[in-house]
Every structure is written in C-alpha cells, then in structure tokens.
PDB file of C-alpha atoms in Angstrom:
ATOM      1  CA  UNK A   1      16.717 228.737-160.496  1.00  0.00           C
ATOM      2  CA  UNK A   2      13.171 230.680-158.836  1.00  0.00           C
ATOM      3  CA  UNK A   3      12.325 234.142-159.412  1.00  0.00           C
ATOM      4  CA  UNK A   4      13.299 235.370-155.819  1.00  0.00           C
ATOM      5  CA  UNK A   5      16.730 234.404-156.141  1.00  0.00           C
ATOM      6  CA  UNK A   6      17.383 236.121-159.597  1.00  0.00           C
ATOM      7  CA  UNK A   7      15.912 239.460-158.456  1.00  0.00           C
ATOM      8  CA  UNK A   8      18.212 239.041-155.393  1.00  0.00           C
ATOM      9  CA  UNK A   9      21.273 238.436-157.358  1.00  0.00           C
ATOM     10  CA  UNK A  10      20.081 241.448-159.413  1.00  0.00           C
ATOM     11  CA  UNK A  11      19.910 243.713-156.380  1.00  0.00           C
ATOM     12  CA  UNK A  12      23.169 242.771-154.868  1.00  0.00           C
ATOM     13  CA  UNK A  13      24.782 243.144-158.297  1.00  0.00           C
ATOM     14  CA  UNK A  14      23.693 246.374-158.764  1.00  0.00           C
ATOM     15  CA  UNK A  15      24.576 247.641-155.237  1.00  0.00           C
ATOM     16  CA  UNK A  16      27.584 246.487-155.961  1.00  0.00           C
ATOM     17  CA  UNK A  17      28.301 247.505-159.312  1.00  0.00           C
ATOM     18  CA  UNK A  18      26.958 251.198-158.349  1.00  0.00           C
ATOM     19  CA  UNK A  19      29.864 251.222-155.351  1.00  0.00           C
ATOM     20  CA  UNK A  20      32.583 250.030-157.141  1.00  0.00           C
ATOM     21  CA  UNK A  21      32.382 251.706-160.453  1.00  0.00           C
ATOM     22  CA  UNK A  22      31.100 255.406-158.385  1.00  0.00           C
ATOM     23  CA  UNK A  23      27.754 255.280-160.700  1.00  0.00           C
ATOM     24  CA  UNK A  24      24.238 255.350-159.999  1.00  0.00           C
ATOM     25  CA  UNK A  25      22.938 253.889-162.957  1.00  0.00           C
ATOM     26  CA  UNK A  26      23.727 249.838-162.361  1.00  0.00           C
ATOM     27  CA  UNK A  27      19.736 248.967-162.580  1.00  0.00           C
ATOM     28  CA  UNK A  28      19.922 250.574-166.402  1.00  0.00           C
ATOM     29  CA  UNK A  29      23.407 248.689-167.204  1.00  0.00           C
ATOM     30  CA  UNK A  30      22.487 245.252-165.489  1.00  0.00           C
ATOM     31  CA  UNK A  31      19.214 245.306-166.769  1.00  0.00           C
ATOM     32  CA  UNK A  32      20.457 245.698-170.500  1.00  0.00           C
ATOM     33  CA  UNK A  33      23.565 243.380-170.451  1.00  0.00           C
ATOM     34  CA  UNK A  34      21.502 240.271-168.624  1.00  0.00           C
ATOM     35  CA  UNK A  35      18.957 240.842-171.414  1.00  0.00           C
ATOM     36  CA  UNK A  36      21.392 240.682-174.145  1.00  0.00           C
ATOM     37  CA  UNK A  37      23.216 237.649-172.489  1.00  0.00           C
ATOM     38  CA  UNK A  38      19.566 235.946-171.833  1.00  0.00           C
ATOM     39  CA  UNK A  39      18.879 236.353-175.115  1.00  0.00           C
ATOM     40  CA  UNK A  40      21.930 235.154-176.682  1.00  0.00           C
ATOM     41  CA  UNK A  41      22.329 231.829-174.590  1.00  0.00           C
ATOM     42  CA  UNK A  42      18.712 230.387-175.742  1.00  0.00           C
ATOM     43  CA  UNK A  43      19.327 231.544-179.328  1.00  0.00           C
ATOM     44  CA  UNK A  44      22.477 229.748-179.102  1.00  0.00           C
ATOM     45  CA  UNK A  45      21.123 226.447-177.817  1.00  0.00           C
ATOM     46  CA  UNK A  46      18.290 226.968-180.288  1.00  0.00           C
ATOM     47  CA  UNK A  47      20.530 227.566-182.916  1.00  0.00           C
ATOM     48  CA  UNK A  48      22.718 224.250-182.025  1.00  0.00           C
ATOM     49  CA  UNK A  49      19.996 222.110-181.040  1.00  0.00           C
ATOM     50  CA  UNK A  50      16.362 222.661-182.272  1.00  0.00           C
ATOM     51  CA  UNK A  51      16.940 223.947-185.113  1.00  0.00           C
ATOM     52  CA  UNK A  52      19.674 221.454-186.623  1.00  0.00           C
ATOM     53  CA  UNK A  53      17.052 218.619-185.586  1.00  0.00           C
ATOM     54  CA  UNK A  54      14.541 220.526-187.636  1.00  0.00           C
ATOM     55  CA  UNK A  55      17.129 220.886-190.618  1.00  0.00           C
ATOM     56  CA  UNK A  56      19.405 217.973-190.739  1.00  0.00           C
ATOM     57  CA  UNK A  57      16.967 215.474-188.388  1.00  0.00           C
ATOM     58  CA  UNK A  58      17.305 214.428-185.032  1.00  0.00           C
ATOM     59  CA  UNK A  59      20.647 213.601-183.394  1.00  0.00           C
ATOM     60  CA  UNK A  60      20.887 209.805-182.700  1.00  0.00           C
ATOM     61  CA  UNK A  61      23.698 210.134-180.378  1.00  0.00           C
ATOM     62  CA  UNK A  62      21.846 212.050-178.003  1.00  0.00           C
ATOM     63  CA  UNK A  63      19.045 209.888-176.414  1.00  0.00           C
ATOM     64  CA  UNK A  64      15.533 211.900-175.292  1.00  0.00           C
ATOM     65  CA  UNK A  65      16.409 210.806-171.610  1.00  0.00           C
ATOM     66  CA  UNK A  66      19.600 213.051-171.734  1.00  0.00           C
ATOM     67  CA  UNK A  67      18.087 215.678-173.006  1.00  0.00           C
ATOM     68  CA  UNK A  68      17.130 217.884-169.916  1.00  0.00           C
ATOM     69  CA  UNK A  69      20.947 217.093-168.929  1.00  0.00           C
ATOM     70  CA  UNK A  70      22.226 218.236-172.022  1.00  0.00           C
ATOM     71  CA  UNK A  71      20.458 221.354-172.260  1.00  0.00           C
ATOM     72  CA  UNK A  72      21.163 222.302-168.713  1.00  0.00           C
ATOM     73  CA  UNK A  73      25.362 221.605-169.325  1.00  0.00           C
ATOM     74  CA  UNK A  74      25.140 223.197-172.588  1.00  0.00           C
ATOM     75  CA  UNK A  75      23.737 226.555-171.493  1.00  0.00           C
ATOM     76  CA  UNK A  76      26.012 226.654-168.580  1.00  0.00           C
ATOM     77  CA  UNK A  77      28.672 226.331-170.774  1.00  0.00           C
ATOM     78  CA  UNK A  78      27.573 228.923-173.126  1.00  0.00           C
ATOM     79  CA  UNK A  79      26.891 231.422-170.354  1.00  0.00           C
ATOM     80  CA  UNK A  80      30.970 230.642-168.749  1.00  0.00           C
ATOM     81  CA  UNK A  81      31.912 231.644-172.146  1.00  0.00           C
ATOM     82  CA  UNK A  82      30.013 234.734-172.487  1.00  0.00           C
ATOM     83  CA  UNK A  83      30.421 236.193-169.210  1.00  0.00           C
ATOM     84  CA  UNK A  84      34.424 235.782-170.116  1.00  0.00           C
ATOM     85  CA  UNK A  85      33.952 237.564-173.576  1.00  0.00           C
ATOM     86  CA  UNK A  86      31.543 240.317-171.779  1.00  0.00           C
ATOM     87  CA  UNK A  87      34.029 241.076-168.930  1.00  0.00           C
ATOM     88  CA  UNK A  88      37.181 240.816-171.357  1.00  0.00           C
ATOM     89  CA  UNK A  89      35.190 243.254-173.929  1.00  0.00           C
ATOM     90  CA  UNK A  90      34.384 245.447-170.969  1.00  0.00           C
ATOM     91  CA  UNK A  91      37.906 245.778-169.729  1.00  0.00           C
ATOM     92  CA  UNK A  92      39.628 246.484-173.216  1.00  0.00           C
ATOM     93  CA  UNK A  93      37.192 249.249-174.003  1.00  0.00           C
ATOM     94  CA  UNK A  94      37.413 250.718-169.928  1.00  0.00           C
ATOM     95  CA  UNK A  95      33.516 250.609-169.381  1.00  0.00           C
ATOM     96  CA  UNK A  96      35.088 249.235-165.947  1.00  0.00           C
ATOM     97  CA  UNK A  97      37.524 250.391-163.685  1.00  0.00           C
ATOM     98  CA  UNK A  98      38.897 246.768-162.980  1.00  0.00           C
ATOM     99  CA  UNK A  99      38.894 243.358-165.416  1.00  0.00           C
ATOM    100  CA  UNK A 100      39.043 240.888-162.969  1.00  0.00           C
ATOM    101  CA  UNK A 101      36.544 242.100-160.580  1.00  0.00           C
ATOM    102  CA  UNK A 102      34.282 242.404-163.636  1.00  0.00           C
ATOM    103  CA  UNK A 103      34.601 238.483-164.576  1.00  0.00           C
ATOM    104  CA  UNK A 104      33.892 237.583-160.996  1.00  0.00           C
ATOM    105  CA  UNK A 105      31.029 239.947-160.609  1.00  0.00           C
ATOM    106  CA  UNK A 106      28.987 238.849-163.750  1.00  0.00           C
ATOM    107  CA  UNK A 107      30.148 235.440-163.076  1.00  0.00           C
ATOM    108  CA  UNK A 108      28.184 235.742-159.922  1.00  0.00           C
ATOM    109  CA  UNK A 109      25.439 237.382-161.853  1.00  0.00           C
ATOM    110  CA  UNK A 110      24.666 234.896-164.724  1.00  0.00           C
ATOM    111  CA  UNK A 111      26.036 231.711-162.840  1.00  0.00           C
ATOM    112  CA  UNK A 112      24.826 232.208-159.029  1.00  0.00           C
ATOM    113  CA  UNK A 113      25.875 229.688-156.746  1.00  0.00           C
ATOM    114  CA  UNK A 114      27.209 228.066-159.304  1.00  0.00           C
ATOM    115  CA  UNK A 115      30.241 230.467-159.449  1.00  0.00           C
ATOM    116  CA  UNK A 116      31.798 228.281-156.589  1.00  0.00           C
ATOM    117  CA  UNK A 117      32.159 225.328-157.877  1.00  0.00           C
ATOM    118  CA  UNK A 118      35.415 224.546-158.921  1.00  0.00           C
ATOM    119  CA  UNK A 119      34.820 222.920-161.981  1.00  0.00           C
ATOM    120  CA  UNK A 120      33.616 226.110-162.936  1.00  0.00           C
ATOM    121  CA  UNK A 121      36.049 227.816-161.939  1.00  0.00           C
ATOM    122  CA  UNK A 122      38.498 225.626-164.165  1.00  0.00           C
ATOM    123  CA  UNK A 123      36.305 226.613-167.161  1.00  0.00           C
ATOM    124  CA  UNK A 124      36.381 230.387-166.859  1.00  0.00           C
ATOM    125  CA  UNK A 125      39.942 230.450-165.766  1.00  0.00           C
ATOM    126  CA  UNK A 126      40.612 228.158-169.015  1.00  0.00           C
ATOM    127  CA  UNK A 127      38.619 230.747-171.090  1.00  0.00           C
ATOM    128  CA  UNK A 128      39.968 233.574-169.719  1.00  0.00           C
ATOM    129  CA  UNK A 129      43.592 232.882-170.445  1.00  0.00           C
ATOM    130  CA  UNK A 130      43.328 231.847-174.376  1.00  0.00           C
ATOM    131  CA  UNK A 131      43.476 234.559-177.150  1.00  0.00           C
ATOM    132  CA  UNK A 132      39.908 234.635-179.487  1.00  0.00           C
ATOM    133  CA  UNK A 133      40.711 231.638-181.595  1.00  0.00           C
ATOM    134  CA  UNK A 134      41.780 228.827-179.584  1.00  0.00           C
ATOM    135  CA  UNK A 135      39.188 230.107-176.920  1.00  0.00           C
ATOM    136  CA  UNK A 136      36.557 229.324-179.666  1.00  0.00           C
ATOM    137  CA  UNK A 137      37.899 226.197-180.636  1.00  0.00           C
ATOM    138  CA  UNK A 138      37.673 225.174-177.217  1.00  0.00           C
ATOM    139  CA  UNK A 139      33.996 226.233-176.482  1.00  0.00           C
ATOM    140  CA  UNK A 140      33.277 223.993-179.678  1.00  0.00           C
ATOM    141  CA  UNK A 141      35.044 221.378-178.338  1.00  0.00           C
ATOM    142  CA  UNK A 142      33.339 221.289-175.054  1.00  0.00           C
ATOM    143  CA  UNK A 143      29.629 221.974-176.765  1.00  0.00           C
ATOM    144  CA  UNK A 144      30.271 218.875-179.137  1.00  0.00           C
ATOM    145  CA  UNK A 145      30.703 216.933-176.055  1.00  0.00           C
ATOM    146  CA  UNK A 146      27.927 218.447-174.271  1.00  0.00           C
ATOM    147  CA  UNK A 147      25.469 218.629-177.478  1.00  0.00           C
ATOM    148  CA  UNK A 148      26.579 216.204-180.158  1.00  0.00           C
ATOM    149  CA  UNK A 149      23.941 218.217-182.658  1.00  0.00           C
ATOM    150  CA  UNK A 150      26.377 221.353-182.312  1.00  0.00           C
ATOM    151  CA  UNK A 151      28.882 219.572-184.909  1.00  0.00           C
ATOM    152  CA  UNK A 152      26.197 220.047-187.335  1.00  0.00           C
ATOM    153  CA  UNK A 153      25.602 223.978-186.583  1.00  0.00           C
ATOM    154  CA  UNK A 154      26.915 225.861-189.590  1.00  0.00           C
ATOM    155  CA  UNK A 155      30.468 227.020-188.820  1.00  0.00           C
ATOM    156  CA  UNK A 156      29.961 230.844-188.806  1.00  0.00           C
ATOM    157  CA  UNK A 157      28.027 230.606-185.677  1.00  0.00           C
ATOM    158  CA  UNK A 158      30.509 229.928-183.697  1.00  0.00           C
ATOM    159  CA  UNK A 159      32.628 233.319-185.504  1.00  0.00           C
ATOM    160  CA  UNK A 160      28.943 235.327-185.080  1.00  0.00           C
ATOM    161  CA  UNK A 161      28.310 234.649-181.224  1.00  0.00           C
ATOM    162  CA  UNK A 162      31.531 235.982-179.550  1.00  0.00           C
ATOM    163  CA  UNK A 163      30.737 239.027-181.598  1.00  0.00           C
ATOM    164  CA  UNK A 164      27.069 239.236-180.622  1.00  0.00           C
ATOM    165  CA  UNK A 165      27.887 239.212-176.528  1.00  0.00           C
ATOM    166  CA  UNK A 166      30.346 241.847-177.452  1.00  0.00           C
ATOM    167  CA  UNK A 167      27.363 244.158-179.223  1.00  0.00           C
ATOM    168  CA  UNK A 168      25.446 243.052-176.104  1.00  0.00           C
ATOM    169  CA  UNK A 169      28.146 244.691-173.904  1.00  0.00           C
ATOM    170  CA  UNK A 170      28.707 247.553-175.534  1.00  0.00           C
ATOM    171  CA  UNK A 171      24.821 248.307-175.627  1.00  0.00           C
ATOM    172  CA  UNK A 172      24.910 247.581-172.199  1.00  0.00           C
ATOM    173  CA  UNK A 173      27.467 251.116-171.563  1.00  0.00           C
ATOM    174  CA  UNK A 174      25.756 253.097-173.653  1.00  0.00           C
ATOM    175  CA  UNK A 175      28.461 252.454-176.658  1.00  0.00           C
ATOM    176  CA  UNK A 176      26.327 252.000-179.631  1.00  0.00           C
ATOM    177  CA  UNK A 177      29.414 253.454-182.198  1.00  0.00           C
ATOM    178  CA  UNK A 178      31.670 250.260-181.130  1.00  0.00           C
ATOM    179  CA  UNK A 179      28.744 247.980-181.070  1.00  0.00           C
ATOM    180  CA  UNK A 180      28.041 249.201-184.845  1.00  0.00           C
ATOM    181  CA  UNK A 181      31.766 248.580-185.623  1.00  0.00           C
ATOM    182  CA  UNK A 182      31.246 244.864-184.601  1.00  0.00           C
ATOM    183  CA  UNK A 183      28.113 244.509-186.463  1.00  0.00           C
ATOM    184  CA  UNK A 184      30.037 245.490-189.601  1.00  0.00           C
ATOM    185  CA  UNK A 185      32.371 243.005-188.525  1.00  0.00           C
ATOM    186  CA  UNK A 186      29.611 240.020-188.253  1.00  0.00           C
ATOM    187  CA  UNK A 187      28.461 241.507-191.650  1.00  0.00           C
ATOM    188  CA  UNK A 188      31.391 241.211-193.453  1.00  0.00           C
ATOM    189  CA  UNK A 189      31.066 237.202-192.177  1.00  0.00           C
ATOM    190  CA  UNK A 190      27.776 236.803-193.105  1.00  0.00           C
ATOM    191  CA  UNK A 191      26.659 239.056-195.811  1.00  0.00           C
ATOM    192  CA  UNK A 192      22.826 238.588-195.846  1.00  0.00           C
ATOM    193  CA  UNK A 193      22.355 239.877-192.643  1.00  0.00           C
ATOM    194  CA  UNK A 194      21.573 243.109-194.393  1.00  0.00           C
ATOM    195  CA  UNK A 195      18.975 241.175-196.243  1.00  0.00           C
ATOM    196  CA  UNK A 196      16.109 240.973-193.581  1.00  0.00           C
ATOM    197  CA  UNK A 197      12.955 242.935-194.649  1.00  0.00           C
ATOM    198  CA  UNK A 198      12.217 243.084-191.304  1.00  0.00           C
ATOM    199  CA  UNK A 199      15.425 244.824-189.405  1.00  0.00           C
ATOM    200  CA  UNK A 200      17.741 245.367-192.314  1.00  0.00           C
ATOM    201  CA  UNK A 201      20.543 243.688-190.181  1.00  0.00           C
ATOM    202  CA  UNK A 202      20.284 246.721-187.610  1.00  0.00           C
ATOM    203  CA  UNK A 203      21.143 246.845-183.742  1.00  0.00           C
ATOM    204  CA  UNK A 204      18.145 245.477-181.936  1.00  0.00           C
ATOM    205  CA  UNK A 205      18.584 246.663-178.094  1.00  0.00           C
ATOM    206  CA  UNK A 206      19.655 243.880-175.667  1.00  0.00           C
ATOM    207  CA  UNK A 207      16.451 241.593-174.737  1.00  0.00           C
ATOM    208  CA  UNK A 208      15.169 242.160-178.376  1.00  0.00           C
ATOM    209  CA  UNK A 209      15.202 240.061-181.473  1.00  0.00           C
ATOM    210  CA  UNK A 210      14.188 240.356-185.168  1.00  0.00           C
ATOM    211  CA  UNK A 211      11.034 237.551-185.528  1.00  0.00           C
ATOM    212  CA  UNK A 212      12.384 237.124-189.268  1.00  0.00           C
ATOM    213  CA  UNK A 213      15.706 236.429-189.240  1.00  0.00           C
ATOM    214  CA  UNK A 214      16.818 236.046-185.397  1.00  0.00           C
ATOM    215  CA  UNK A 215      18.861 239.199-185.096  1.00  0.00           C
ATOM    216  CA  UNK A 216      21.343 239.259-182.587  1.00  0.00           C
ATOM    217  CA  UNK A 217      22.065 235.704-183.633  1.00  0.00           C
ATOM    218  CA  UNK A 218      20.605 234.335-186.841  1.00  0.00           C
ATOM    219  CA  UNK A 219      18.268 231.380-187.452  1.00  0.00           C
ATOM    220  CA  UNK A 220      19.822 228.283-188.952  1.00  0.00           C
ATOM    221  CA  UNK A 221      18.102 229.162-192.374  1.00  0.00           C
ATOM    222  CA  UNK A 222      19.912 232.586-192.429  1.00  0.00           C
ATOM    223  CA  UNK A 223      23.466 230.872-191.128  1.00  0.00           C
ATOM    224  CA  UNK A 224      23.572 228.260-194.390  1.00  0.00           C
ATOM    225  CA  UNK A 225      24.013 231.646-196.488  1.00  0.00           C
ATOM    226  CA  UNK A 226      27.809 231.287-195.614  1.00  0.00           C
ATOM    227  CA  UNK A 227      28.802 227.776-195.685  1.00  0.00           C
TER     228      UNK A 227
END
C-alpha cells in the first residue's frame, strides 16, 4: 500500500463518516482509531512471531522463504479480526448509528481494495456472527495455520488483544471511562500490567505505546507472568 492510497482512503472515510453520522470530527476519530489499530496489528504480529522466535527459537515449520507471505497473511487476518471487534464495540455502545454500515466502512478503511475479495468477505462474516469466545478461538486457529509460531505465544495474549481493540475504539470516540473499565478487565487477566515503572498500566493514547512493557499490548516477557 502506498502513501497516496492510504491518504485517499482516509479522506474518503472521513467524508463518509461525517456525512453518515452527522458529525464534523471525522478526521480526529479516524486518525485516533487508525493509529490504535495499526499499533495493535503490528504489536500482535511481533508478539506472535518476533518475540516468540527470540524467546523459544526459530520455528522450523516456517521457512525463511515464506516469511514475507506469512507476515502479509497474518497481518491481514489480524486486520479482519480487529475490524469486526471494533465495529461491534462501536455499535454496542452507540458510538455509531448503524452497526452494519460501521463494519463495512471500517473494513474499507483498513483493508482497502481487498475488502471486496470474496475470501475476506467470508472471514468478516464468519467473525461477525460468532460470540466472543468462539470468535477468539477461530482467530487463533487461523493464525496457527498461517503463522505456526503463534502456537507458542502465551494464551493470555489472545484474551488481551480483543480487549485492547475495544479500548482503542472507545478512546477514538472519546469514551475514556469505558476504556478504563476494559483496562481493569485486562488487569484482572494480567495483574503485572500495573507493575510497569514507566506507564503503571495506565491507558496510552491511540498510536502510542510504552517503551518498557509494550502497553497497549504487552511484550512476551510480561505475558508469560500470567502463564
């Protein structure tokens, strides 16, 4: 994806958001949400691959020649999952007027032209129709096939990640109270979140991350404290 394409998509998404929602703050909402989702996508991949490899060694199942393809497929699947979780959260708490519209709008923003790919449409619908627990299991199963090293990631990662997407969505729409409530849920899963001397487990703005623990999605060595 080139910079011009991304800028065009953001401009179109902003105009559509403002028109559909009757608002004038689309630039701020989209900038925040996109920043949060991008940080989470890249962090999720790093936790499942780079940090697993560093902690337990290179996965011989995934040969170097396939790394570029595996990264592309894994990040696409993460994007699909995040789009569904974020859209459902926005609909649940009334951040948008129309949930199905939000899902399609966000998918076009995050996935671009691939949104029309029949295989991606199937993945979006598959996640959309599932409750949280089976949805999460489906996600981990797909990743295990795409990125075998993800099988060695701490299980708590896959519980923290959708909650992090919910937090990013709430922050983008200015709902800090609900974001704090979800952070409290994360801390019940991983109490060591609050032990970071840099961020102390507090919320970070979308697009930012703690240089020590990785907040909003914690580094491997923090995650293993829960396993």
